[in-house]
Amino acid sequence: MKVISDGDVRATLRAGAAVRVSRDALVDAYRGTLKAPPRTGIDVGSTELVFTAGGNASGTAGFRCYGLWPGHADQLVAVWDNKGNLRGVVIGTALGALRTGGLGGAAVDVLAKPDASVCAVIGSGTQSWAQLWAACAVRTFSEVRVSSPTPENRAKFAARARDELGLNAVDLADSVAAVRDADVVLVATKSAKPVLPATAFAPGCHVNTIGPKLRGASELPPELASVAAIVATDSPAQAAAYGNPFFTGRKLAHLGGIIAGDLPGRISEGQITLYCATGLAGAEVLLADHVISELALAG
């Protein structure tokens, strides 16, 4: 049984693999071969512990647990094999962010234009990085524009994108300018108010929204969802289980169904498409299982 740290996850997990595992998880969830009920929270007095769990037809099963303490808090992912042996546990926060990135990368892969070359990133935190990291595995960007409120943060993010991902990345104070004519827009903020007007998005762009998405508290305007040809999510069941209404009343397409070819995807270059991340339970278990296997192969 392995105990895996954030450093192990970052050193082992490749963006292409994260997208591939996430894509398979999405299709399995859509078809019902990945059992992944919505997350549940348990009040333990000092905080709330949140659990997600999942297992697939191969017998891999496990859970993730994290607490709602303020500030940094470790997460735990435990994975069992089909005989009930505990394969390993992953401790830290890297796996959760890269799991969300992998799911977002799968959305870009199936919904963005095949020749998408300009990417805008709104936000400069951990989730923004994970989204860009994964998107670069499925599209080749000639230009990346980064915008967030803090000059130092967006400049540091753009420098990291240049150094680690080899991208032509620039930072911009004006978020509307950043998304102008962009083919892919990755929005990952903590804002409960729209950070961009619906008119900022060019025809043909694909948008990932990772931050708040509830009615009256969303990082994107509901008008964007109204004009989008497709509004997809990784888990319609999780979106329905939020308790508060989603920021759009439109029916959410299952991203796994689009990947599987059972639901319609992009059919024209001019369509705007929107992916709303909710957090597919079980995806982190499968990603942890992949990391454990890779570490075992490496010896």
XYZ file of N, CA and C in Angstrom, residues 37-161:
375
model
N -22.157 8.615 -7.068
C -23.238 9.454 -6.542
C -22.746 10.844 -6.194
N -23.631 11.828 -6.124
C -23.217 13.186 -5.745
C -22.543 13.208 -4.376
N -21.701 14.215 -4.171
C -20.993 14.336 -2.904
C -21.949 14.509 -1.735
N -21.471 14.118 -0.571
C -22.273 14.276 0.635
C -21.425 14.889 1.730
N -22.027 15.704 2.577
C -21.316 16.360 3.667
C -21.818 15.878 5.014
N -20.917 15.774 5.978
C -21.255 15.331 7.321
C -20.746 16.366 8.315
N -21.638 16.890 9.136
C -21.276 17.860 10.168
C -20.583 17.128 11.314
N -19.313 17.485 11.562
C -18.571 16.857 12.650
C -18.243 17.861 13.750
N -18.993 18.937 13.800
C -18.825 19.916 14.856
C -17.910 21.052 14.484
N -16.624 20.788 14.412
C -15.669 21.847 14.117
C -15.637 22.201 12.636
N -16.110 21.290 11.787
C -16.140 21.539 10.346
C -17.145 20.586 9.723
N -17.235 20.622 8.414
C -18.023 19.638 7.669
C -17.062 18.800 6.852
N -17.166 17.493 6.956
C -16.379 16.596 6.123
C -17.198 16.242 4.892
N -16.579 16.398 3.726
C -17.259 16.134 2.460
C -16.674 14.871 1.852
N -17.542 13.971 1.409
C -17.124 12.702 0.831
C -17.629 12.578 -0.601
N -16.759 12.109 -1.474
C -17.177 11.644 -2.793
C -16.648 10.224 -2.930
N -17.360 9.408 -3.691
C -16.951 8.012 -3.830
C -17.284 7.537 -5.230
N -16.613 6.478 -5.641
C -16.907 5.932 -6.954
C -16.213 4.616 -7.178
N -16.742 3.858 -8.115
C -16.138 2.590 -8.500
C -16.622 2.199 -9.879
N -15.794 1.461 -10.608
C -16.176 1.078 -11.965
C -16.248 -0.438 -12.120
N -16.548 -0.866 -13.334
C -16.784 -2.277 -13.600
C -15.545 -3.137 -13.387
N -14.355 -2.557 -13.447
C -13.127 -3.329 -13.239
C -12.929 -3.719 -11.778
N -13.688 -3.096 -10.891
C -13.554 -3.391 -9.471
C -12.802 -2.347 -8.695
N -12.182 -1.396 -9.376
C -11.522 -0.288 -8.673
C -12.571 0.542 -7.953
N -12.336 0.826 -6.684
C -13.299 1.599 -5.898
C -12.554 2.423 -4.861
N -13.192 3.507 -4.421
C -12.551 4.324 -3.402
C -13.370 5.540 -3.067
N -12.761 6.414 -2.290
C -13.448 7.636 -1.891
C -12.438 8.759 -1.721
N -12.966 9.979 -1.724
C -12.189 11.169 -1.397
C -12.869 11.853 -0.225
N -12.080 12.397 0.677
C -12.625 13.135 1.806
C -11.836 14.420 1.992
N -12.565 15.518 2.229
C -11.917 16.784 2.553
C -12.811 17.553 3.516
N -12.207 18.421 4.293
C -12.948 19.221 5.261
C -13.052 20.661 4.825
N -14.055 21.346 5.344
C -14.294 22.739 4.973
C -13.673 23.701 5.983
N -12.442 23.428 6.382
C -11.722 24.364 7.229
C -11.335 25.597 6.406
N -11.193 26.752 7.024
C -10.714 27.924 6.274
C -9.251 27.745 5.904
N -8.880 28.239 4.741
C -7.487 28.142 4.319
C -7.139 26.754 3.796
N -5.850 26.442 3.816
C -5.359 25.179 3.275
C -5.814 24.003 4.131
N -6.250 22.942 3.499
C -6.610 21.708 4.205
C -6.334 20.532 3.277
N -5.666 19.518 3.804
C -5.345 18.350 2.993
C -6.598 17.563 2.628
N -6.512 16.874 1.493
C -7.542 15.940 1.083
C -6.976 14.528 1.142
N -7.859 13.554 1.220
C -7.462 12.154 1.240
C -8.239 11.405 0.181
N -7.526 10.648 -0.646
C -8.163 9.757 -1.612
C -7.642 8.352 -1.343
N -8.542 7.413 -1.134
C -8.173 6.022 -0.873
C -8.695 5.146 -2.010
N -7.876 4.184 -2.446
C -8.221 3.337 -3.590
C -8.050 1.866 -3.227
N -9.087 1.069 -3.494
C -9.045 -0.381 -3.312
C -9.095 -1.073 -4.677
N -8.507 -2.294 -4.745
C -8.614 -3.080 -5.971
C -9.847 -3.973 -5.901
N -10.010 -4.831 -6.924
C -11.239 -5.635 -7.005
C -11.281 -6.796 -6.022
N -10.215 -6.971 -5.244
C -10.192 -8.010 -4.216
C -10.280 -7.432 -2.808
N -10.437 -6.116 -2.726
C -10.552 -5.484 -1.428
C -9.232 -5.077 -0.809
N -8.157 -5.144 -1.597
C -6.856 -4.704 -1.096
C -6.726 -3.196 -1.265
N -6.269 -2.529 -0.219
C -6.050 -1.091 -0.300
C -4.775 -0.841 -1.099
N -4.932 -0.282 -2.306
C -3.795 -0.063 -3.190
C -2.951 1.116 -2.739
N -3.607 2.157 -2.247
C -2.856 3.336 -1.849
C -3.756 4.460 -1.399
N -3.142 5.462 -0.805
C -3.850 6.688 -0.426
C -3.047 7.876 -0.943
N -3.765 8.864 -1.392
C -3.149 10.096 -1.880
C -3.523 11.208 -0.909
N -2.519 11.908 -0.408
C -2.740 12.964 0.577
C -2.263 14.293 0.010
N -3.094 15.316 0.125
C -2.712 16.640 -0.365
C -3.824 17.253 -1.188
N -3.474 18.229 -2.003
C -4.479 18.944 -2.798
C -4.220 18.877 -4.306
N -3.063 18.374 -4.712
C -2.718 18.398 -6.136
C -3.656 17.534 -6.967
N -3.982 16.352 -6.473
C -4.801 15.434 -7.261
C -6.170 16.043 -7.564
N -6.782 16.700 -6.576
C -8.100 17.289 -6.785
C -8.087 18.345 -7.875
N -7.091 19.218 -7.849
C -7.012 20.273 -8.862
C -6.743 19.690 -10.243
N -5.832 18.705 -10.317
C -5.494 18.137 -11.618
C -6.624 17.265 -12.150
N -7.422 16.669 -11.248
C -8.627 15.962 -11.677
C -9.598 16.925 -12.351
N -9.816 18.091 -11.724
C -10.699 19.098 -12.313
C -10.129 19.577 -13.651
N -8.812 19.721 -13.711
C -8.174 20.096 -14.964
C -8.380 19.057 -16.045
N -8.233 17.775 -15.694
C -8.415 16.707 -16.667
C -9.820 16.679 -17.237
N -10.816 16.878 -16.389
C -12.200 16.937 -16.860
C -12.412 18.139 -17.777
N -11.820 19.278 -17.404
C -11.904 20.461 -18.256
C -11.204 20.247 -19.585
N -10.068 19.558 -19.559
C -9.362 19.246 -20.802
C -10.192 18.358 -21.713
N -10.921 17.409 -21.126
C -11.801 16.554 -21.921
C -12.896 17.378 -22.579
N -13.389 18.404 -21.876
C -14.412 19.285 -22.450
C -13.847 20.079 -23.626
N -12.645 20.628 -23.443
C -12.006 21.365 -24.539
C -11.803 20.443 -25.738
N -11.376 19.219 -25.479
C -11.079 18.276 -26.550
C -12.291 18.008 -27.424
N -13.462 17.834 -26.802
C -14.645 17.435 -27.568
C -15.482 18.612 -28.045
N -15.334 19.804 -27.407
C -16.226 20.914 -27.728
C -15.550 22.084 -28.435
N -14.259 22.288 -28.235
C -13.576 23.414 -28.894
C -13.327 23.096 -30.363
N -13.193 24.142 -31.151
C -12.863 23.946 -32.562
C -11.542 23.182 -32.694
N -11.445 22.270 -33.637
C -10.213 21.487 -33.781
C -8.966 22.337 -33.996
N -9.134 23.490 -34.645
C -7.980 24.345 -34.936
C -7.854 25.499 -33.940
N -8.477 25.386 -32.781
C -8.409 26.457 -31.771
C -6.957 26.788 -31.458
N -6.616 28.079 -31.513
C -5.216 28.457 -31.331
C -4.993 29.576 -30.325
N -6.042 30.307 -29.971
C -5.917 31.403 -29.003
C -6.709 31.045 -27.752
N -6.036 31.066 -26.618
C -6.666 30.707 -25.350
C -6.593 31.883 -24.388
N -7.710 32.179 -23.733
C -7.746 33.197 -22.684
C -7.991 32.500 -21.354
N -7.245 32.898 -20.350
C -7.403 32.352 -19.003
C -7.801 33.489 -18.083
N -8.978 33.365 -17.472
C -9.468 34.388 -16.545
C -9.343 33.815 -15.135
N -8.401 34.354 -14.392
C -8.038 33.805 -13.093
C -6.595 33.334 -13.149
N -5.911 33.398 -12.019
C -4.492 33.032 -12.029
C -4.130 32.134 -10.850
N -5.119 31.375 -10.365
C -4.890 30.490 -9.238
C -4.621 29.049 -9.655
N -4.705 28.160 -8.682
C -4.407 26.740 -8.899
C -5.333 26.113 -9.934
N -6.625 26.425 -9.855
C -7.566 25.830 -10.800
C -7.340 26.350 -12.216
N -6.999 27.618 -12.353
C -6.697 28.167 -13.680
C -5.520 27.435 -14.301
N -4.503 27.190 -13.474
C -3.316 26.496 -13.989
C -3.669 25.081 -14.433
N -4.439 24.373 -13.637
C -4.797 22.999 -13.983
C -5.602 22.950 -15.280
N -6.475 23.932 -15.495
C -7.250 23.986 -16.731
C -6.352 24.205 -17.946
N -5.420 25.137 -17.835
C -4.523 25.409 -18.946
C -3.613 24.218 -19.198
N -3.060 23.646 -18.146
C -2.195 22.462 -18.229
C -2.856 21.351 -19.034
N -4.120 21.070 -18.726
C -4.827 19.997 -19.420
C -5.244 20.402 -20.830
N -5.677 21.652 -21.007
C -6.099 22.099 -22.341
C -4.959 22.020 -23.340
N -3.740 22.242 -22.862
C -2.582 22.181 -23.759
C -2.288 20.766 -24.249
N -2.880 19.778 -23.610
C -2.697 18.395 -24.052
C -3.587 18.057 -25.239
N -4.608 18.896 -25.497
C -5.568 18.567 -26.552
C -5.628 19.622 -27.658
N -5.029 20.785 -27.437
C -4.960 21.817 -28.463
C -3.583 22.477 -28.426
N -3.151 22.957 -29.592
C -1.878 23.671 -29.699
C -2.173 25.161 -29.786
N -1.828 25.885 -28.736
C -2.142 27.304 -28.671
C -0.955 28.143 -29.125
N -1.220 29.045 -30.050
C -0.178 29.962 -30.508
C -0.087 31.186 -29.610
N -1.157 31.435 -28.846
C -1.188 32.591 -27.946
C -2.066 32.282 -26.741
N -1.583 32.649 -25.562
C -2.356 32.512 -24.329
C -2.362 33.861 -23.639
N -3.564 34.335 -23.279
C -3.716 35.620 -22.591
C -4.262 35.364 -21.198
N -3.611 35.906 -20.214
C -3.979 35.686 -18.819
C -4.450 36.996 -18.214
N -5.606 36.960 -17.549
C -6.111 38.167 -16.903
C -6.661 37.820 -15.529
N -6.277 38.604 -14.545
C -6.832 38.501 -13.187
C -6.604 39.842 -12.507
N -7.280 40.106 -11.388
C -7.221 41.447 -10.799
C -5.855 41.865 -10.269
N -5.038 40.914 -9.835
C -3.762 41.254 -9.189
C -2.621 41.191 -10.202
N -1.979 42.314 -10.496
C -0.932 42.332 -11.524
C 0.173 41.305 -11.276
N 0.625 41.193 -10.026
C 1.724 40.273 -9.719
C 1.325 38.827 -10.007
N 0.099 38.471 -9.674
C -0.351 37.091 -9.862
C -0.461 36.726 -11.336
N -1.053 37.623 -12.133
C -1.208 37.284 -13.544
C 0.137 37.290 -14.265
N 1.046 38.173 -13.860
C 2.379 38.179 -14.473
C 3.134 36.902 -14.131
N 3.015 36.457 -12.886
C 3.676 35.220 -12.460
C 3.091 34.013 -13.197
N 1.777 34.012 -13.379
C 1.113 32.918 -14.083
C 1.594 32.855 -15.536
N 1.631 33.999 -16.204
C 2.073 34.027 -17.600
C 3.524 33.576 -17.720
N 4.360 33.990 -16.774
C 5.764 33.567 -16.799
C 5.877 32.063 -16.619
N 5.072 31.508 -15.735
C 5.087 30.056 -15.526
C 4.632 29.320 -16.782
N 3.603 29.859 -17.462
C 3.124 29.245 -18.694
C 4.209 29.252 -19.769
